[in-house]
Coordinates of C-alpha atoms in Angstrom, one line a residue:
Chain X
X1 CA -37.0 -34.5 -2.9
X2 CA -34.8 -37.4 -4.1
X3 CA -30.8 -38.0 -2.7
X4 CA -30.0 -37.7 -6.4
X5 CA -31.5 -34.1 -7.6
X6 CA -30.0 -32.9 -4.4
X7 CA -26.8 -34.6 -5.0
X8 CA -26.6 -33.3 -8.8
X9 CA -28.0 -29.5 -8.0
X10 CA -25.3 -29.5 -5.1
X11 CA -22.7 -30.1 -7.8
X12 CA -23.9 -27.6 -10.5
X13 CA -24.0 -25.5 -7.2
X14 CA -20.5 -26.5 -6.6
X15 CA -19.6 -25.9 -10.4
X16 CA -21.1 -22.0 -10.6
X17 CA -20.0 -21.3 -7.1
X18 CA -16.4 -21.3 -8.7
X19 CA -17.4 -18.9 -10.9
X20 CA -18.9 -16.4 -8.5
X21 CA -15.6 -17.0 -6.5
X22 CA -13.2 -16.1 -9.3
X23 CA -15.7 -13.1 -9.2
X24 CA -15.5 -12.4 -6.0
X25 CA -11.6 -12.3 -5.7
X26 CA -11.4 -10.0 -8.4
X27 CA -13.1 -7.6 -6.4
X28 CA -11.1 -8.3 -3.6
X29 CA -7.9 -7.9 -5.2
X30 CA -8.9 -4.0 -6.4
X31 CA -10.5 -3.4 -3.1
X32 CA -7.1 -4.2 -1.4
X33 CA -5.3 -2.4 -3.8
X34 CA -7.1 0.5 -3.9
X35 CA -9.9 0.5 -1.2
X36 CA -12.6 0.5 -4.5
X37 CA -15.1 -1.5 -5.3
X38 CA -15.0 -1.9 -9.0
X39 CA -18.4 -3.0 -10.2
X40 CA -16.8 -3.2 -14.1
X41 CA -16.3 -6.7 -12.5
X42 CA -19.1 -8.2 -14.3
X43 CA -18.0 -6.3 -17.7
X44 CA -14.9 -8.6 -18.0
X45 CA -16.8 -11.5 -17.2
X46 CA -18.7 -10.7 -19.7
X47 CA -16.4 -9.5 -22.1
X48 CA -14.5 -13.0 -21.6
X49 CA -17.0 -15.2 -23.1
X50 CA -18.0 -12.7 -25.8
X51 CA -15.0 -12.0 -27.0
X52 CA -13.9 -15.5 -27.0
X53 CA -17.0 -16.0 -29.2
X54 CA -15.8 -13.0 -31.7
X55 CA -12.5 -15.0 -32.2
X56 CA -13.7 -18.0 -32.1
X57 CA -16.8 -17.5 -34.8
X58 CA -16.1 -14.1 -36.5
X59 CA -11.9 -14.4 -36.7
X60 CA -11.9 -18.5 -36.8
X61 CA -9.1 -19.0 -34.4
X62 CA -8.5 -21.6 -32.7
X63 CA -10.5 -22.0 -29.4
X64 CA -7.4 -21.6 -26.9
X65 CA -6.3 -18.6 -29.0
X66 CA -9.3 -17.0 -29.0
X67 CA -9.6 -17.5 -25.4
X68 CA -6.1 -16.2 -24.8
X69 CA -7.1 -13.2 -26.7
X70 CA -9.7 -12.6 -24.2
X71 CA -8.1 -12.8 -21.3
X72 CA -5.4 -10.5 -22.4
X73 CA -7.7 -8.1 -24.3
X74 CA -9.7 -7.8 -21.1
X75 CA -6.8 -7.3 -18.7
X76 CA -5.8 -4.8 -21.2
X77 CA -9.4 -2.9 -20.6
X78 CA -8.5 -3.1 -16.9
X79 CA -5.4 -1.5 -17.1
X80 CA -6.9 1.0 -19.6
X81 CA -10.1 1.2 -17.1
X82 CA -7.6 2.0 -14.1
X83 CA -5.7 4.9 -16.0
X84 CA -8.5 6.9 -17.7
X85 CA -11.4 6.0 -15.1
X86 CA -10.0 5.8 -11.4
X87 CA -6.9 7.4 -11.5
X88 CA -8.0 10.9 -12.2
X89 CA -10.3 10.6 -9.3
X90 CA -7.6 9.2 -7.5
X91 CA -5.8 12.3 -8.3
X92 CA -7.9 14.7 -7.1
X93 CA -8.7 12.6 -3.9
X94 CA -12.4 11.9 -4.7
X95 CA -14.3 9.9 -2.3
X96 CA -14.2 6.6 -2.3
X97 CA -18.5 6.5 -3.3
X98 CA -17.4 8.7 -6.2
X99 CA -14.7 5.7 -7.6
X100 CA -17.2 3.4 -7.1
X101 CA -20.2 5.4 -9.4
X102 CA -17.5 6.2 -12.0
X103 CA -16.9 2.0 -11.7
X104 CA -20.6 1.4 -12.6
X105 CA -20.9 4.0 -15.4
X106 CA -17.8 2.1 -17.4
X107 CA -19.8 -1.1 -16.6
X108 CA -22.8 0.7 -18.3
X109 CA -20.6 2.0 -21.1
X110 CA -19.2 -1.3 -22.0
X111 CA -22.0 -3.0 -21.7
X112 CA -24.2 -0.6 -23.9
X113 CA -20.5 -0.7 -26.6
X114 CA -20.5 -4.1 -26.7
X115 CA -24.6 -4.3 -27.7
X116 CA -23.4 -1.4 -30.5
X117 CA -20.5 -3.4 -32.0
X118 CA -21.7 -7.0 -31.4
X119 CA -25.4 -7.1 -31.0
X120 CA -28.1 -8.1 -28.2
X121 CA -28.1 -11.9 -29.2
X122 CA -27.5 -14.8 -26.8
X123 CA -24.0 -16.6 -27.6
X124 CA -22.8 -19.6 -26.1
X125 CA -19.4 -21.3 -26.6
X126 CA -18.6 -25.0 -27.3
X127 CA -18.0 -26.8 -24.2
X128 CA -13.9 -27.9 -24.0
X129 CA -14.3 -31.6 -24.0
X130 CA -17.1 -32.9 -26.3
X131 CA -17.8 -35.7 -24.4
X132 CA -20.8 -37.4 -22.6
X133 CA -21.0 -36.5 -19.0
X134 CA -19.3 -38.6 -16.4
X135 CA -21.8 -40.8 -14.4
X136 CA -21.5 -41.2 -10.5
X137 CA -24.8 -43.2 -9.6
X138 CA -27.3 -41.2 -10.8
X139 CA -25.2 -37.9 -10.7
X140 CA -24.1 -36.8 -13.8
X141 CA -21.0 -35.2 -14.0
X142 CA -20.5 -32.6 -17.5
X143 CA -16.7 -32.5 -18.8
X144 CA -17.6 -28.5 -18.7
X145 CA -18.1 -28.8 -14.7
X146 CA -15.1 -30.7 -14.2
X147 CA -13.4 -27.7 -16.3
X148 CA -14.4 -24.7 -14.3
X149 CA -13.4 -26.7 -11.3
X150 CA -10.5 -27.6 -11.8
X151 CA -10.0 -24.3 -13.8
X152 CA -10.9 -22.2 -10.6
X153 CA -8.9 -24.6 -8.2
X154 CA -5.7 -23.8 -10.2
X155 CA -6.4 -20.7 -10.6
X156 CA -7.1 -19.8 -6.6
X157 CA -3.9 -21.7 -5.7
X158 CA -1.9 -20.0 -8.8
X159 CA -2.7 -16.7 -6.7
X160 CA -2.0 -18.7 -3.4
X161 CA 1.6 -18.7 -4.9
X162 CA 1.6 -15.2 -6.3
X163 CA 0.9 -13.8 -3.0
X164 CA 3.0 -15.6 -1.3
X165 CA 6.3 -16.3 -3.1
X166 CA 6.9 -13.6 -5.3
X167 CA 8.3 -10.4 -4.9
X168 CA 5.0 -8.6 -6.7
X169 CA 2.9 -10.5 -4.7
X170 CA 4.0 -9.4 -1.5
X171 CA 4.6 -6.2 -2.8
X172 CA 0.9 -5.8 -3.6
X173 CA 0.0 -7.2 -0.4
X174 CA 2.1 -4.4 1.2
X175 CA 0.5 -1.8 -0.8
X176 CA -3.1 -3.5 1.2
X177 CA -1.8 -3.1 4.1
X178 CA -0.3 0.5 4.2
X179 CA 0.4 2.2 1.2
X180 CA 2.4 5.2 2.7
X181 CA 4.8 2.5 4.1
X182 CA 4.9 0.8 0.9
X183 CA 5.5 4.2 -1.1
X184 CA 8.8 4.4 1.5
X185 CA 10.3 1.5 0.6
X186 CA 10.2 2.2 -3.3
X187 CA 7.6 0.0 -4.4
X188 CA 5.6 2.0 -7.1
X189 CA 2.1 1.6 -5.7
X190 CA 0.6 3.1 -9.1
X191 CA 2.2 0.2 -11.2
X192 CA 0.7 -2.4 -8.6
X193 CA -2.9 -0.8 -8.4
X194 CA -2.4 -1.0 -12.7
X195 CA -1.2 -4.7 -11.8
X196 CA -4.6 -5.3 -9.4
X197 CA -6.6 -4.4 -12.3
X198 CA -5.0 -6.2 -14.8
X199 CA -5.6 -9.0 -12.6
X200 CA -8.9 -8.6 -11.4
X201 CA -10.0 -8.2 -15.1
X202 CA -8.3 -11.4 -16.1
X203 CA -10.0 -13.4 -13.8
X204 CA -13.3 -12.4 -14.7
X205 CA -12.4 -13.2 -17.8
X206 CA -11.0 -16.5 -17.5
X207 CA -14.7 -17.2 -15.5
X208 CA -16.6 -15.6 -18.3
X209 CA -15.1 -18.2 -20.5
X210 CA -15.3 -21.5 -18.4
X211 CA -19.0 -20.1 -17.8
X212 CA -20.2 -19.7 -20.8
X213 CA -20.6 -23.1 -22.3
X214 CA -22.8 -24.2 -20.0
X215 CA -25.1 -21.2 -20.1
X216 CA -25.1 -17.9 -22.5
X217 CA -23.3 -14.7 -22.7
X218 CA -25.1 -11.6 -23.9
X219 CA -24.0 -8.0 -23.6
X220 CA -26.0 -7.7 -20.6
X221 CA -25.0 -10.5 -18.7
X222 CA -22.5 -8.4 -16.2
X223 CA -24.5 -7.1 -13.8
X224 CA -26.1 -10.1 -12.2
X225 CA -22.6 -11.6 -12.4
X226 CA -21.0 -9.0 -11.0
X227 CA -23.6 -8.8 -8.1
X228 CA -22.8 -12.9 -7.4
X229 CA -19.4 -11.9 -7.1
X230 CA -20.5 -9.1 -4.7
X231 CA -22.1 -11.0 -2.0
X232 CA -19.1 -13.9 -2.4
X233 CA -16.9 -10.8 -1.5
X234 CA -18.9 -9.9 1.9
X235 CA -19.6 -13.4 2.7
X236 CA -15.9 -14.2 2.7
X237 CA -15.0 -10.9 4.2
X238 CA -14.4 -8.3 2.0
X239 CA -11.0 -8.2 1.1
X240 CA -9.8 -12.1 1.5
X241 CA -9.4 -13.1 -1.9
X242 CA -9.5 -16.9 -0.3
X243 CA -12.9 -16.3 2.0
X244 CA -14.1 -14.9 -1.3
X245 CA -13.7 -17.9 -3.1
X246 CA -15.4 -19.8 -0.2
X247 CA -18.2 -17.4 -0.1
X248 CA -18.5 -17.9 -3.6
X249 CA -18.9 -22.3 -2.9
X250 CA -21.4 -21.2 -0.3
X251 CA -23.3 -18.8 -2.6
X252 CA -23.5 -20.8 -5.5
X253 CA -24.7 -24.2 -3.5
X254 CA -27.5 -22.1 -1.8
X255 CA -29.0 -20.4 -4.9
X256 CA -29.1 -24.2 -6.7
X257 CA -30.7 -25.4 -3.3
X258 CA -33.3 -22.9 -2.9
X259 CA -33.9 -23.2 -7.0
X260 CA -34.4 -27.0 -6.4
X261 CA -36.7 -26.7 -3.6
X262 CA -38.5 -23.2 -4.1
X263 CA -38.5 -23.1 -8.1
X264 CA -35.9 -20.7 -10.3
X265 CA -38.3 -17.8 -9.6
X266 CA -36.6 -17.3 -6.3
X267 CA -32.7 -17.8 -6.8
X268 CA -31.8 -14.1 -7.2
X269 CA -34.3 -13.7 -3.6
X270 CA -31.9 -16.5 -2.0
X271 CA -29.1 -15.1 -3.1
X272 CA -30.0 -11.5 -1.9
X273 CA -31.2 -13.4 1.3
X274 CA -27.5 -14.6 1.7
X275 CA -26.2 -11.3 1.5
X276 CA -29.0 -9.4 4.0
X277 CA -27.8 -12.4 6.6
X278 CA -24.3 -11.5 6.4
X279 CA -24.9 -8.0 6.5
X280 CA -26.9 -8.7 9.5
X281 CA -25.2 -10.9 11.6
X282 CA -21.7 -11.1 10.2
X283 CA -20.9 -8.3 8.5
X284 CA -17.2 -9.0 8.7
X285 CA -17.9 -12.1 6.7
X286 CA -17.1 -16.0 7.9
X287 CA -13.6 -15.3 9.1
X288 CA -13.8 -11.4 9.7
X289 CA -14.0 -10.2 13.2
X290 CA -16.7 -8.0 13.5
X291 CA -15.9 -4.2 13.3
Chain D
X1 CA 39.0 12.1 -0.9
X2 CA 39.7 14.4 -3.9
X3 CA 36.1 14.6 -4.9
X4 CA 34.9 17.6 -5.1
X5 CA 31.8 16.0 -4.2
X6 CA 33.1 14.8 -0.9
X7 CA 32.4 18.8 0.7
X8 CA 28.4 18.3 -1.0
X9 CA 26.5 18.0 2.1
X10 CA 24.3 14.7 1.4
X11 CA 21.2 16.0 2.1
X12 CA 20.6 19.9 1.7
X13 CA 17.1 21.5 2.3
X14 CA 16.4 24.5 1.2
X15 CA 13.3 26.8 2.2
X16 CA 11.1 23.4 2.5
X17 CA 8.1 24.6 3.4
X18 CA 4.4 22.5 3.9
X19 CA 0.8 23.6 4.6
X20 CA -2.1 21.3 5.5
X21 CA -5.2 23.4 3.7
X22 CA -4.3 26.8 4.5
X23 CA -2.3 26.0 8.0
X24 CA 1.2 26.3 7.7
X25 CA 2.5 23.2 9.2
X26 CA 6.1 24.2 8.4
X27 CA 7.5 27.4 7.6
X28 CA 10.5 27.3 5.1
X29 CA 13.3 25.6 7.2
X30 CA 16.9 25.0 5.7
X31 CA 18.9 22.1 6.7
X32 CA 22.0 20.6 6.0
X33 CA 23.8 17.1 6.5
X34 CA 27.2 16.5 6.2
X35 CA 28.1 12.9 5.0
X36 CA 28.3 10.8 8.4
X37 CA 27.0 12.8 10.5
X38 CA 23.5 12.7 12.4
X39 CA 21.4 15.4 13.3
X40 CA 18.7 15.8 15.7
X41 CA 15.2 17.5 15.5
X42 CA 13.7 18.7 18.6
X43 CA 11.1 20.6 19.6
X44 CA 7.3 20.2 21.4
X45 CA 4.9 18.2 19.7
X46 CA 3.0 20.1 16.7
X47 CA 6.3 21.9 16.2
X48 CA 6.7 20.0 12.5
X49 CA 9.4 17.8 13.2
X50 CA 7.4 14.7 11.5
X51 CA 6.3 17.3 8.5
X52 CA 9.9 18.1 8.0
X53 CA 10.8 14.2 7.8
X54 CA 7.6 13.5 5.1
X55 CA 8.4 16.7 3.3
X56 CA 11.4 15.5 2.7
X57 CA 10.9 12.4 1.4
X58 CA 7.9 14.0 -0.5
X59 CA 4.9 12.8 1.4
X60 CA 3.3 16.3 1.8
X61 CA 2.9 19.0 -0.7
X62 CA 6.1 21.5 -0.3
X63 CA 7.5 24.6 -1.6
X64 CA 11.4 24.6 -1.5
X65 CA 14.2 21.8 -2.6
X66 CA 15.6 19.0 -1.5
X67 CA 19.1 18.2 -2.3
X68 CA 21.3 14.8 -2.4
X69 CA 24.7 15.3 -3.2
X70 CA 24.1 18.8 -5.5
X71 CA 21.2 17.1 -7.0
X72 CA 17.7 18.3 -6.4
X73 CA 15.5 15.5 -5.4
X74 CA 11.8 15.1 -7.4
X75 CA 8.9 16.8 -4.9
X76 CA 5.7 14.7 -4.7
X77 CA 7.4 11.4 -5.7
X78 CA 8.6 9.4 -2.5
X79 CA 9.0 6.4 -4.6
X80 CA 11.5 8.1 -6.5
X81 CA 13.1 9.5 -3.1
X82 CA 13.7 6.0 -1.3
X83 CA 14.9 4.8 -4.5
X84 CA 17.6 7.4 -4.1
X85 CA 18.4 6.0 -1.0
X86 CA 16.4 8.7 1.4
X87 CA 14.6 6.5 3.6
X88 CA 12.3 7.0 6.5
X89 CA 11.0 5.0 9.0
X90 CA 7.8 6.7 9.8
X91 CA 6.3 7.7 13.3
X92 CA 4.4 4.6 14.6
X93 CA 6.9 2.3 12.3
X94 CA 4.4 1.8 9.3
X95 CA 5.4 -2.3 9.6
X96 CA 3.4 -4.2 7.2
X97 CA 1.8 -6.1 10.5
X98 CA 0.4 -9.0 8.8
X99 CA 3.0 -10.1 7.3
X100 CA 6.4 -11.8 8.5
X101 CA 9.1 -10.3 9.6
X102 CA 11.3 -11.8 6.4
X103 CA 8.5 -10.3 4.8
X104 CA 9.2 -6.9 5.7
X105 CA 13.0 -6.7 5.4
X106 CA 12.8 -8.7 2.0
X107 CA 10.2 -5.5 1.1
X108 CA 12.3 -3.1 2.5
X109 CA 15.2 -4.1 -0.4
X110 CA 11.9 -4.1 -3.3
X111 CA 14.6 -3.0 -6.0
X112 CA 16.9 -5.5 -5.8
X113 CA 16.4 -8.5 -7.4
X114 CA 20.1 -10.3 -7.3
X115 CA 19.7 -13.0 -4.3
X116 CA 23.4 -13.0 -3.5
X117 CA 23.4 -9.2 -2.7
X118 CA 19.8 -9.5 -0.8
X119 CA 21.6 -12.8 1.7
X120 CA 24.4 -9.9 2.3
X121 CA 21.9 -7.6 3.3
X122 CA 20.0 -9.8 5.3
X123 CA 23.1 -10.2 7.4
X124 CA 23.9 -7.1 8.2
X125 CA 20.0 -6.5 9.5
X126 CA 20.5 -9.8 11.5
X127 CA 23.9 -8.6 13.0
X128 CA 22.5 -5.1 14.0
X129 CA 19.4 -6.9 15.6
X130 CA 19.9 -10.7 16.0
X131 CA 16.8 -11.1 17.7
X132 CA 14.9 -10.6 14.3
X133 CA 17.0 -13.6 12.9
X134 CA 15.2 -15.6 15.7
X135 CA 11.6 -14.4 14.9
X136 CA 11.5 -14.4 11.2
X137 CA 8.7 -16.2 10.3
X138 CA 6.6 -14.4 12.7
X139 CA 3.9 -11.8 11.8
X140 CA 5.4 -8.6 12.2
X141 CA 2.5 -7.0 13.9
X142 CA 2.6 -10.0 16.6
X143 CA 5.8 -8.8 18.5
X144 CA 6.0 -6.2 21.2
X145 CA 7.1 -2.9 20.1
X146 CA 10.9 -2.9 20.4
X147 CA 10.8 -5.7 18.2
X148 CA 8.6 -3.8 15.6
X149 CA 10.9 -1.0 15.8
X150 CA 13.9 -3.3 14.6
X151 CA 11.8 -4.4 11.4
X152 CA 11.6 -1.2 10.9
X153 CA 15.0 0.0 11.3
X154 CA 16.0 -3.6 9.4
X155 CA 13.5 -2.8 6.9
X156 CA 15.0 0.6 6.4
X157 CA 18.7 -0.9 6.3
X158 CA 17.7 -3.5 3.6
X159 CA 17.7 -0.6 1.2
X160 CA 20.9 0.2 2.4
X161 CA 20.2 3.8 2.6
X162 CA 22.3 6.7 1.8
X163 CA 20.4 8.6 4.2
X164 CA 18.3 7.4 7.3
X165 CA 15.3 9.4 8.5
X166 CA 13.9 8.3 11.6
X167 CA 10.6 9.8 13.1
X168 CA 10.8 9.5 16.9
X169 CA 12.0 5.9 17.5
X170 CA 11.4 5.8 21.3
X171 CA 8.0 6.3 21.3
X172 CA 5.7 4.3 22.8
X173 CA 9.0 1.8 23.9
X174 CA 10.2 1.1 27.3
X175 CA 13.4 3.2 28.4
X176 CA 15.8 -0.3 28.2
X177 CA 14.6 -0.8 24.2
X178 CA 14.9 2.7 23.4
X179 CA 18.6 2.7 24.8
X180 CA 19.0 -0.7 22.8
X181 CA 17.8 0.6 19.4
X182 CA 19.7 3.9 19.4
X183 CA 22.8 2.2 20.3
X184 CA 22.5 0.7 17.0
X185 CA 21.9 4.3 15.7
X186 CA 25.1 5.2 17.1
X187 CA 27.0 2.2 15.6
X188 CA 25.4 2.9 12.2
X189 CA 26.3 6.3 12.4
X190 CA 29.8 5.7 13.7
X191 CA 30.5 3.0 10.3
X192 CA 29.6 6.2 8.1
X193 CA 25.6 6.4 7.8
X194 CA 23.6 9.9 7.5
X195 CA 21.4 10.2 9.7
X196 CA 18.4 12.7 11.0
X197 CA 16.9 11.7 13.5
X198 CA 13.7 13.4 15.3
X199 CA 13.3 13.2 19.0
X200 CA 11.2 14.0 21.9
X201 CA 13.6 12.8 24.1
X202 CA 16.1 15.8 24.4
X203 CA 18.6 13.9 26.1
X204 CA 18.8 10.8 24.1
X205 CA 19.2 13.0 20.9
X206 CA 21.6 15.4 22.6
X207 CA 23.8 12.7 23.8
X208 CA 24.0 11.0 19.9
X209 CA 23.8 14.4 17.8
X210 CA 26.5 16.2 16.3
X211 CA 24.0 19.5 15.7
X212 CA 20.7 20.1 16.8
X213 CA 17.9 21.4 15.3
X214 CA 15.5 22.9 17.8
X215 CA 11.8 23.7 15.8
X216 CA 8.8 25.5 17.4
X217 CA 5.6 26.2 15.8
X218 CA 6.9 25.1 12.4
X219 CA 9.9 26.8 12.0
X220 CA 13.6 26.6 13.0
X221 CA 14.4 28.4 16.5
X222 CA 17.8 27.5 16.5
X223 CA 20.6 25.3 15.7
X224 CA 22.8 23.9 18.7
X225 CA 25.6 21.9 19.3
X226 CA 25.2 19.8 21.8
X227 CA 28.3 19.9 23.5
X228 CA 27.4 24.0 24.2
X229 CA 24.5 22.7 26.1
X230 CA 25.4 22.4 29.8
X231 CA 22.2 22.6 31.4
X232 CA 18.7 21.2 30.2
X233 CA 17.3 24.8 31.5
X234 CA 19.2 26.1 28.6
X235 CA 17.5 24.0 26.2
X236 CA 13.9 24.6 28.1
X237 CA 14.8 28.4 27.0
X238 CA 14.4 27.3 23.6
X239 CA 11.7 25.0 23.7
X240 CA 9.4 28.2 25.8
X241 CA 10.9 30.7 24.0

């Protein structure tokens, strides 16, 4: 195999690697918040692109407005998803598999609401910048990959900040780390597992739309997505919203390997192959120590 | 002084009562703390004295009320509670380890937001313990376990409480720590705070106490002053009895 088709499917790796990052610490950021794992995840990724398209084509807004509208509309369906789905069952202390089923049925729900309102076509978005792709030697480079790099990078160091300099940030760290301890020193843990949600949606959103325009969004899309995001989770060790991102890179660069070198037919086998060597061998992900 | 509200005990409990399932963890126990003063639990382990502390604060399910001031305190809200100013610092500290000690103590004032008032409070926690000043960008979980039990304590003070709980300080610490923090108790308590204090350390708590509360199995065996205690066979009585 030529320098260059490994070159250019290392960067496309690169590119949807992001993606399955911004994934990946979505999960990570409900985990920590609430010790679920929320597989609506791939419903607001989903939902971001489609409903960016329903601005965009059915209410003719602008393309930043309709993505705006997205993103909030979808961290609205978190917060929504939080109160009516998991917080009853929080209520009543169900187990922890329980959350997790009731996370999956609203992914089915959505997903089956959005075929019923919308329909079961194939939708794509314009890409951001309408230009012809960037050429590095023989690597070409689209204006939509530089966008969900960049977009992610922001993004991940955005939450770097949040984390780490603002009162809510380390307030929602503190609720990850011991909840009772946070409940003592008057931080309302139930607004920041609303917050976590709002957050975790938003970001799925935000990689449903930087997605989008270089592939398709359907109502069915979620699932695969939300499985990507999975594994990126465990790689970086479930819970680091930073490893997550990393595991995401490392994800996304194998599955564009193994589909240059052993045919498209097997990228959901590498990827699942990714995730059975972690669970193996490291199942504390790359910077966990093993339990 | 003319406030009638001055002769309100700060923190009245009434028939507080918790059960675990259907065990009774602690039967329904009055208690009552004048405005300065500190009061000590005692009593063998398993005799309630931590269910007492997180009943109050409404960390376990409860029958019975909870009084600041006259005024009944929300059950099954400790969010609401601490934001009262009823704080407890929790058996085994319940640090946020990961994080730095700044961290914590900025945390432990979450409601206030004006930096001016935060510095002040920052201050006070570094004159109390000045070692924390020289550790603050350390992870909490990192130092030895006097030093945890300062965050703590700081943490606790950075809410500048109307009432400190404390669930068994000394345990776990060397005897020279323990002295150290609870002579910061007793300067705390001497510039006006409430406190209640649970011990397993009879002496320590007799020594600092103004009344004692002695619990067995879950309930209140009796309430001492420590000054009428002459002989630690006398308090054995209780704690066999």
């Amino acid at each position: 195999m030529s320098g260059d088709l490994l070159m250019q499917s290392l960067v496309s790796g690169l590119a949807i690697g992001c993606v399955y990052g911004l994934i990946g610490i979505g999960f990570c950021v409900i985990y920590n918040a609430s010790g679920i794992v929320n597989f609506a995840q791939g419903a607001f990724v989903m939902l971001g692109g489609m409903l960016t398209h329903v601005g965009l084509k059915t209410w003719h807004l602008p393309y930043w407005a309709a993505a705006l509208f997205a993103v909030v509309a979808v961290a609205v369906l978190g917060v929504v998803l939080e109160r009516i789905v998991v917080r009853p069952l929080w209520r009543r202390k169900a187990p922890v598999f329980v959350m997790i089923l009731a996370t999956l049925a609203a992914q089915i729900v959505i997903e089956r609401l959005t075929f019923l309102l919308v329909d079961d076509q194939p939708k794509t978005l314009p890409v951001f910048t309408d230009l012809p792709p960037l050429k590095l030697g023989a690597v070409a480079l689209s204006y939509q990959t530089l966008w969900i790099v960049a977009g992610s990078l922001a993004i991940v160091a955005g939450l770097a900040v949040f984390f780490k300099s603002t009162l809510t940030g380390k307030a929602m760290r503190a609720c990850a780390i011991d909840r009772e301890a946070a409940l003592l020193q008057a931080i309302p843990v139930s607004r920041m597992l609303a917050l976590a949600f709002a957050l975790s949606a938003a970001l799925g959103a935000v990689a449903g739309i930087l997605l989008t325009p270089t592939q398709y969004t359907a109502f069915n899309v979620g699932v695969p997505f939300a499985i990507s995001g999975f594994i990126a989770a465990i790689i970086g060790g479930f819970g680091r919203p930073f490893g997550a991102f990393l595991g995401g890179l490392m994800l996304g660069v194998v599955q564009s390997v193994a589909i240059l070198s052993l045919g498209s037919g097997l990228k959901s086998a590498a990827a699942l192959s990714v995730l059975l060597v972690f669970l193996f061998f490291r199942p504390a992900g790359i910077f966990g120590v093993a339990k | 002084m003319t406030q009638g509200s001055r002769s309100e005990p700060i923190l009245e409990v009434r028939g507080l009562a918790a059960s675990y399932g259907h065990v009774e963890a602690l039967s329904p126990t009055d208690l009552r703390l004048d405005r300065g003063e500190l009061v000590a639990i005692l009593g063998p382990n398993g005799a309630g004295k931590s269910t007492l502390l997180r009943s109050i604060v409404g960390l376990t399910k409860t029958r019975g009320e909870v009084l600041c001031e006259g005024e009944p305190l929300p059950r099954g809200d400790p969010v609401a509670v601490a934001a009262r100013g009823i704080v407890l610092v929790p058996e085994g500290r319940g640090i946020f380890g990961p994080m730095t000690v700044m961290e914590n103590l900025r945390l432990g004032a979450y409601r206030v937001r004006n930096g001016g008032e935060v510095a002040r409070r920052y201050e006070r926690v570094f004159d109390l313990f000045p070692r924390l000043k020289e550790r603050l960008h350390q992870p909490a979980g990192s130092m030895s376990g006097g030093e945890q039990q300062m965050v703590a304590v700081g943490r606790a003070m950075m809410a500048d409480p109307k009432v400190l709980l404390l669930d068994e300080p000394s345990l776990g610490l060397a005897p020279r720590v323990t002295v150290e923090i609870l002579e910061t108790l007793r300067r705390l308590n001497a510039e006006g705070l409430s406190v209640v204090l649970v011990e397993q350390k009879a002496p320590l708590a007799l020594e600092l106490a103004r009344r004692v509360h002695l619990l067995s199995l879950g309930r209140t065996v009796a309430v001492i002053d420590p000054r009428e205690v002459k002989t630690h066979d006398e308090l054995a009585r209780y704690y066999f009895a």
